[in-house]
PDB file of C-alpha atoms in Angstrom:
ATOM      1  CA  MET Q 241      33.681 -22.259 -22.894  1.00 49.00           C
ATOM      2  CA  PRO Q 242      30.253 -20.595 -22.421  1.00 57.00           C
ATOM      3  CA  ALA Q 243      27.105 -22.340 -23.546  1.00 58.00           C
ATOM      4  CA  LYS Q 244      25.656 -21.510 -26.944  1.00 61.00           C
ATOM      5  CA  VAL Q 245      22.906 -18.902 -27.032  1.00 57.00           C
ATOM      6  CA  ASP Q 246      19.412 -20.247 -27.718  1.00 59.00           C
ATOM      7  CA  PRO Q 247      17.971 -18.099 -30.565  1.00 59.00           C
ATOM      8  CA  ASN Q 248      14.423 -18.396 -29.167  1.00 60.00           C
ATOM      9  CA  GLU Q 249      15.375 -17.297 -25.662  1.00 63.00           C
ATOM     10  CA  ILE Q 250      14.346 -13.838 -24.470  1.00 66.00           C
ATOM     11  CA  LYS Q 251      16.971 -12.033 -22.404  1.00 72.00           C
ATOM     12  CA  VAL Q 252      16.003  -9.151 -20.131  1.00 73.00           C
ATOM     13  CA  LEU Q 253      18.663  -6.800 -18.799  1.00 79.00           C
ATOM     14  CA  THR Q 254      17.812  -4.052 -16.338  1.00 80.00           C
ATOM     15  CA  LEU Q 255      20.370  -1.280 -15.977  1.00 82.00           C
ATOM     16  CA  ARG Q 256      20.425   1.848 -13.830  1.00 84.00           C
ATOM     17  CA  THR Q 257      22.071   4.660 -15.759  1.00 83.00           C
ATOM     18  CA  THR Q 258      22.310   8.425 -15.943  1.00 82.00           C
ATOM     19  CA  GLY Q 259      20.123   9.851 -18.690  1.00 81.00           C
ATOM     20  CA  GLY Q 260      21.815  11.287 -21.750  1.00 80.00           C
ATOM     21  CA  GLU Q 261      25.185   9.708 -20.978  1.00 81.00           C
ATOM     22  CA  ILE Q 262      26.754   6.761 -22.733  1.00 80.00           C
ATOM     23  CA  ALA Q 263      26.620   3.705 -20.480  1.00 74.00           C
ATOM     24  CA  ALA Q 264      29.997   2.226 -19.594  1.00 75.00           C
ATOM     25  CA  SER Q 265      31.015  -0.440 -22.110  1.00 76.00           C
ATOM     26  CA  SER Q 266      32.741  -2.327 -19.297  1.00 79.00           C
ATOM     27  CA  SER Q 267      29.412  -2.951 -17.553  1.00 78.00           C
ATOM     28  CA  LEU Q 268      27.569  -3.814 -20.776  1.00 82.00           C
ATOM     29  CA  ALA Q 269      30.209  -6.077 -22.347  1.00 82.00           C
ATOM     30  CA  PRO Q 270      29.809  -9.152 -20.098  1.00 83.00           C
ATOM     31  CA  LYS Q 271      26.038  -9.092 -20.535  1.00 80.00           C
ATOM     32  CA  ILE Q 272      25.679  -8.185 -24.213  1.00 80.00           C
ATOM     33  CA  GLY Q 273      28.952  -9.479 -25.675  1.00 80.00           C
ATOM     34  CA  PRO Q 274      28.027 -13.202 -25.640  1.00 77.00           C
ATOM     35  CA  LEU Q 275      24.946 -12.358 -27.719  1.00 75.00           C
ATOM     36  CA  GLY Q 276      27.133 -10.980 -30.499  1.00 74.00           C
ATOM     37  CA  LEU Q 277      26.191  -7.331 -29.959  1.00 78.00           C
ATOM     38  CA  SER Q 278      28.499  -4.356 -29.669  1.00 79.00           C
ATOM     39  CA  PRO Q 279      28.406  -2.840 -26.144  1.00 83.00           C
ATOM     40  CA  LYS Q 280      29.475   0.521 -27.565  1.00 84.00           C
ATOM     41  CA  LYS Q 281      26.549   0.624 -29.999  1.00 82.00           C
ATOM     42  CA  VAL Q 282      24.032  -0.428 -27.315  1.00 82.00           C
ATOM     43  CA  GLY Q 283      25.494   2.235 -24.986  1.00 84.00           C
ATOM     44  CA  GLU Q 284      25.011   4.879 -27.685  1.00 84.00           C
ATOM     45  CA  ASP Q 285      21.410   3.700 -28.220  1.00 83.00           C
ATOM     46  CA  ILE Q 286      20.763   4.004 -24.476  1.00 85.00           C
ATOM     47  CA  ALA Q 287      22.224   7.533 -24.462  1.00 85.00           C
ATOM     48  CA  ARG Q 288      20.103   8.536 -27.463  1.00 85.00           C
ATOM     49  CA  THR Q 289      16.871   7.209 -25.945  1.00 84.00           C
ATOM     50  CA  THR Q 290      17.500   8.678 -22.493  1.00 84.00           C
ATOM     51  CA  SER Q 291      18.414  12.150 -23.760  1.00 82.00           C
ATOM     52  CA  ALA Q 292      15.085  13.540 -22.458  1.00 83.00           C
ATOM     53  CA  TRP Q 293      16.144  12.459 -18.948  1.00 83.00           C
ATOM     54  CA  LYS Q 294      19.538  14.217 -19.061  1.00 83.00           C
ATOM     55  CA  GLY Q 295      21.311  14.189 -15.702  1.00 79.00           C
ATOM     56  CA  LEU Q 296      18.731  11.984 -13.926  1.00 81.00           C
ATOM     57  CA  ARG Q 297      19.340   8.420 -12.763  1.00 82.00           C
ATOM     58  CA  ILE Q 298      16.805   6.173 -14.497  1.00 83.00           C
ATOM     59  CA  THR Q 299      16.208   2.483 -15.015  1.00 83.00           C
ATOM     60  CA  VAL Q 300      16.626   1.176 -18.548  1.00 85.00           C
ATOM     61  CA  LYS Q 301      15.155  -2.185 -19.463  1.00 76.00           C
ATOM     62  CA  VAL Q 302      16.863  -4.076 -22.259  1.00 74.00           C
ATOM     63  CA  LEU Q 303      14.745  -6.814 -23.819  1.00 67.00           C
ATOM     64  CA  ILE Q 304      16.692  -8.998 -26.202  1.00 67.00           C
ATOM     65  CA  PHE Q 305      14.760 -11.010 -28.781  1.00 59.00           C
ATOM     66  CA  LEU Q 306      17.112 -12.732 -31.147  1.00 58.00           C
ATOM     67  CA  LEU Q 307      14.474 -13.763 -33.685  1.00 51.00           C
ATOM     68  CA  TYR Q 308      11.304 -12.007 -32.595  1.00 41.00           C
ATOM     69  CA  CYS Q 309      10.281  -8.371 -32.417  1.00 42.00           C
ATOM     70  CA  ILE Q 310       7.635  -7.444 -29.818  1.00 46.00           C
ATOM     71  CA  LYS Q 311       6.495  -3.862 -29.203  1.00 49.00           C
ATOM     72  CA  SER Q 312       4.739  -2.654 -26.057  1.00 53.00           C
ATOM     73  CA  ALA Q 313       2.209   0.177 -25.949  1.00 50.00           C
ATOM     74  CA  ASN Q 314       3.114   1.230 -22.389  1.00 51.00           C
ATOM     75  CA  HIS Q 315       6.901   1.578 -22.512  1.00 54.00           C
ATOM     76  CA  TYR Q 316       9.775   2.080 -24.858  1.00 54.00           C
ATOM     77  CA  GLN Q 317      11.524  -1.250 -25.275  1.00 55.00           C
ATOM     78  CA  LEU Q 318      14.924  -2.505 -26.242  1.00 54.00           C
ATOM     79  CA  THR Q 319      14.342  -5.171 -28.848  1.00 54.00           C
ATOM     80  CA  ILE Q 320      17.233  -6.837 -30.601  1.00 52.00           C
ATOM     81  CA  GLN Q 321      16.588  -8.467 -33.941  1.00 51.00           C
ATOM     82  CA  ASN Q 322      19.255  -9.127 -36.525  1.00 58.00           C
ATOM     83  CA  ARG Q 323      21.747  -7.479 -34.168  1.00 60.00           C
ATOM     84  CA  GLN Q 324      19.771  -4.212 -33.990  1.00 61.00           C
ATOM     85  CA  ALA Q 325      18.886  -2.559 -30.664  1.00 66.00           C
ATOM     86  CA  THR Q 326      15.979  -0.437 -29.400  1.00 70.00           C
ATOM     87  CA  VAL Q 327      15.755   0.896 -25.790  1.00 78.00           C
ATOM     88  CA  SER Q 328      12.997   0.883 -23.132  1.00 82.00           C
ATOM     89  CA  ILE Q 329      12.808   3.331 -20.200  1.00 84.00           C
ATOM     90  CA  GLU Q 330      11.126   2.538 -16.887  1.00 85.00           C
ATOM     91  CA  PRO Q 331      11.309   5.758 -14.876  1.00 84.00           C
ATOM     92  CA  SER Q 332      11.089   5.649 -11.097  1.00 84.00           C
ATOM     93  CA  ALA Q 333       8.771   7.858  -9.058  1.00 86.00           C
ATOM     94  CA  SER Q 334      11.622  10.071  -7.870  1.00 84.00           C
ATOM     95  CA  SER Q 335      12.940  10.663 -11.386  1.00 85.00           C
ATOM     96  CA  LEU Q 336       9.418  11.577 -12.596  1.00 88.00           C
ATOM     97  CA  ILE Q 337       9.043  14.034  -9.711  1.00 87.00           C
ATOM     98  CA  VAL Q 338      12.450  15.639 -10.313  1.00 85.00           C
ATOM     99  CA  LYS Q 339      11.606  15.913 -14.025  1.00 84.00           C
ATOM    100  CA  ALA Q 340       8.268  17.581 -13.124  1.00 86.00           C
ATOM    101  CA  LEU Q 341      10.230  20.230 -11.203  1.00 83.00           C
ATOM    102  CA  LYS Q 342      11.609  21.360 -14.605  1.00 80.00           C
ATOM    103  CA  GLU Q 343      15.040  22.086 -13.203  1.00 74.00           C
ATOM    104  CA  PRO Q 344      17.896  22.644 -15.666  1.00 69.00           C
ATOM    105  CA  PRO Q 345      20.165  19.646 -16.239  1.00 68.00           C
ATOM    106  CA  ARG Q 346      23.140  19.524 -13.918  1.00 67.00           C
ATOM    107  CA  ASP Q 347      26.607  18.036 -14.084  1.00 64.00           C
ATOM    108  CA  ARG Q 348      26.398  15.209 -11.542  1.00 63.00           C
ATOM    109  CA  LYS Q 349      30.172  15.137 -11.096  1.00 66.00           C
ATOM    110  CA  LYS Q 350      30.453  18.810 -10.102  1.00 68.00           C
ATOM    111  CA  GLU Q 351      27.162  19.543  -8.324  1.00 65.00           C
ATOM    112  CA  LYS Q 352      26.403  17.243  -5.393  1.00 66.00           C
ATOM    113  CA  ASN Q 353      23.673  17.162  -2.716  1.00 64.00           C
ATOM    114  CA  ILE Q 354      21.138  19.215  -4.670  1.00 68.00           C
ATOM    115  CA  LYS Q 355      18.191  20.658  -2.736  1.00 71.00           C
ATOM    116  CA  HIS Q 356      14.935  20.485  -4.691  1.00 71.00           C
ATOM    117  CA  SER Q 357      12.961  23.329  -3.121  1.00 72.00           C
ATOM    118  CA  LYS Q 358      10.553  24.171  -5.958  1.00 80.00           C
ATOM    119  CA  SER Q 359       6.832  23.428  -5.858  1.00 82.00           C
ATOM    120  CA  ILE Q 360       4.847  20.987  -8.034  1.00 90.00           C
ATOM    121  CA  PRO Q 361       1.078  21.276  -8.616  1.00 89.00           C
ATOM    122  CA  LEU Q 362      -1.015  18.455  -7.144  1.00 88.00           C
ATOM    123  CA  GLU Q 363      -2.294  17.670 -10.652  1.00 89.00           C
ATOM    124  CA  ASP Q 364       1.250  16.728 -11.688  1.00 89.00           C
ATOM    125  CA  ILE Q 365       1.533  14.407  -8.671  1.00 89.00           C
ATOM    126  CA  VAL Q 366      -1.763  12.743  -9.675  1.00 89.00           C
ATOM    127  CA  ASP Q 367      -0.481  12.348 -13.269  1.00 90.00           C
ATOM    128  CA  ILE Q 368       2.734  10.759 -11.960  1.00 90.00           C
ATOM    129  CA  ALA Q 369       0.637   8.455  -9.748  1.00 90.00           C
ATOM    130  CA  ARG Q 370      -1.354   7.359 -12.816  1.00 90.00           C
ATOM    131  CA  GLN Q 371       1.897   6.562 -14.647  1.00 88.00           C
ATOM    132  CA  MET Q 372       3.234   4.590 -11.653  1.00 86.00           C
ATOM    133  CA  ARG Q 373      -0.077   2.818 -10.913  1.00 86.00           C
ATOM    134  CA  TYR Q 374       1.076  -0.475 -12.451  1.00 86.00           C
ATOM    135  CA  LYS Q 375       4.010  -0.648  -9.978  1.00 84.00           C
ATOM    136  CA  SER Q 376       2.040   0.374  -6.896  1.00 84.00           C
ATOM    137  CA  LEU Q 377       0.681  -2.048  -4.309  1.00 83.00           C
ATOM    138  CA  ALA Q 378      -2.047   0.394  -3.217  1.00 84.00           C
ATOM    139  CA  LYS Q 379      -5.723  -0.555  -3.571  1.00 88.00           C
ATOM    140  CA  ASP Q 380      -6.739   2.590  -5.410  1.00 88.00           C
ATOM    141  CA  LEU Q 381      -5.336   5.748  -6.994  1.00 86.00           C
ATOM    142  CA  GLN Q 382      -5.634   7.660  -3.717  1.00 87.00           C
ATOM    143  CA  GLY Q 383      -3.094   5.290  -2.116  1.00 89.00           C
ATOM    144  CA  THR Q 384      -0.759   5.678  -5.080  1.00 89.00           C
ATOM    145  CA  VAL Q 385      -1.031   9.490  -4.828  1.00 90.00           C
ATOM    146  CA  LYS Q 386      -0.053   9.230  -1.158  1.00 90.00           C
ATOM    147  CA  GLU Q 387       2.945   7.089  -2.161  1.00 90.00           C
ATOM    148  CA  MET Q 388       4.002   9.782  -4.661  1.00 89.00           C
ATOM    149  CA  LEU Q 389       3.566  12.461  -1.980  1.00 91.00           C
ATOM    150  CA  GLY Q 390       5.911  10.471   0.268  1.00 90.00           C
ATOM    151  CA  THR Q 391       8.437  10.317  -2.557  1.00 87.00           C
ATOM    152  CA  ALA Q 392       8.079  14.070  -3.126  1.00 88.00           C
ATOM    153  CA  ASP Q 393       8.738  14.601   0.586  1.00 88.00           C
ATOM    154  CA  SER Q 394      11.907  12.513   0.424  1.00 86.00           C
ATOM    155  CA  VAL Q 395      13.043  14.432  -2.682  1.00 84.00           C
ATOM    156  CA  GLY Q 396      12.514  17.645  -0.690  1.00 84.00           C
ATOM    157  CA  CYS Q 397      10.101  19.518  -2.955  1.00 85.00           C
ATOM    158  CA  LEU Q 398       6.781  21.162  -2.128  1.00 87.00           C
ATOM    159  CA  VAL Q 399       3.321  20.364  -3.505  1.00 87.00           C
ATOM    160  CA  ASP Q 400       1.084  23.391  -4.156  1.00 87.00           C
ATOM    161  CA  GLY Q 401       3.410  25.430  -1.915  1.00 85.00           C
ATOM    162  CA  GLN Q 402       2.911  23.086   1.087  1.00 88.00           C
ATOM    163  CA  ARG Q 403       4.839  20.169   2.532  1.00 90.00           C
ATOM    164  CA  PRO Q 404       3.676  16.878   0.979  1.00 86.00           C
ATOM    165  CA  LYS Q 405       2.814  15.478   4.431  1.00 91.00           C
ATOM    166  CA  VAL Q 406       0.213  18.242   4.871  1.00 90.00           C
ATOM    167  CA  ILE Q 407      -1.393  17.324   1.536  1.00 88.00           C
ATOM    168  CA  SER Q 408      -1.313  13.621   2.488  1.00 88.00           C
ATOM    169  CA  THR Q 409      -3.127  14.290   5.781  1.00 91.00           C
ATOM    170  CA  ALA Q 410      -5.701  16.393   3.911  1.00 91.00           C
ATOM    171  CA  ILE Q 411      -6.316  13.450   1.560  1.00 87.00           C
ATOM    172  CA  GLU Q 412      -6.707  11.091   4.530  1.00 86.00           C
ATOM    173  CA  ALA Q 413      -9.156  13.477   6.204  1.00 88.00           C
ATOM    174  CA  GLY Q 414     -11.213  13.745   3.004  1.00 84.00           C
ATOM    175  CA  GLU Q 415     -10.531  17.450   2.452  1.00 86.00           C
ATOM    176  CA  ILE Q 416      -8.902  16.702  -0.908  1.00 82.00           C
ATOM    177  CA  GLN Q 417     -10.549  14.171  -3.235  1.00 81.00           C
ATOM    178  CA  VAL Q 418      -8.621  12.022  -5.707  1.00 78.00           C
ATOM    179  CA  PHE Q 419     -10.790  10.252  -8.290  1.00 76.00           C
ATOM    180  CA  ASP Q 420      -9.944   7.198 -10.378  1.00 73.00           C
ATOM    181  CA  GLU Q 421     -10.517   7.884 -14.061  1.00 68.00           C
TER     182      GLU Q 421
END
C-alpha cells in the first residue's frame, strides 16, 4: 500500500508534451492519481493552456500544492488547491524559435522531417535570448544570443537572410553589437 500523501508537500512534475493536444491519461495517472486528481481533467487543462503552442513539443511544469497557492510572475504555473489545477509552460529555445517562424500548425503524425527554411529577424533572436536568459550559463546576453543562434542553426532557419553561423562570427568580431538592457 502506498504511503499517505503529506498535505504540506509540494510536488513538481515536468512533462514533455505536444501543444494543444490532450496529454495521455496513461502517463499522467501514475503521477497524479495518488494525489486524488483526475488525470483526464489535468490533461484537458494542459491542452487548454498549451493551445497557443499547437503542434510544437514543449515542456509543461506541474506544481502541486495541496494546501497552498503560489503564483509566479515569470511563468504560468500548475497549482493544485482543493483538487483544482492550473498549468505552467516552460518553452525551450527551439520551440520559441519555431514559433517565431510563424509557420502554420502541422499534423505531427502525417508531416515528418519538416525543413524550417524561413528567416527570423535578429531582434526576435535577441528577444528569445532575453526570455531564455535565466536558463543560460553564459556570462552576458551576447553569449546567450550566440546560444540561440546555434539553436536556430540546428533548427535549420535563417537569421536576417543569412546562416546563423555567419551572424555568430559577426558578433564575435564585434561587427554586430548586442547590449544588455
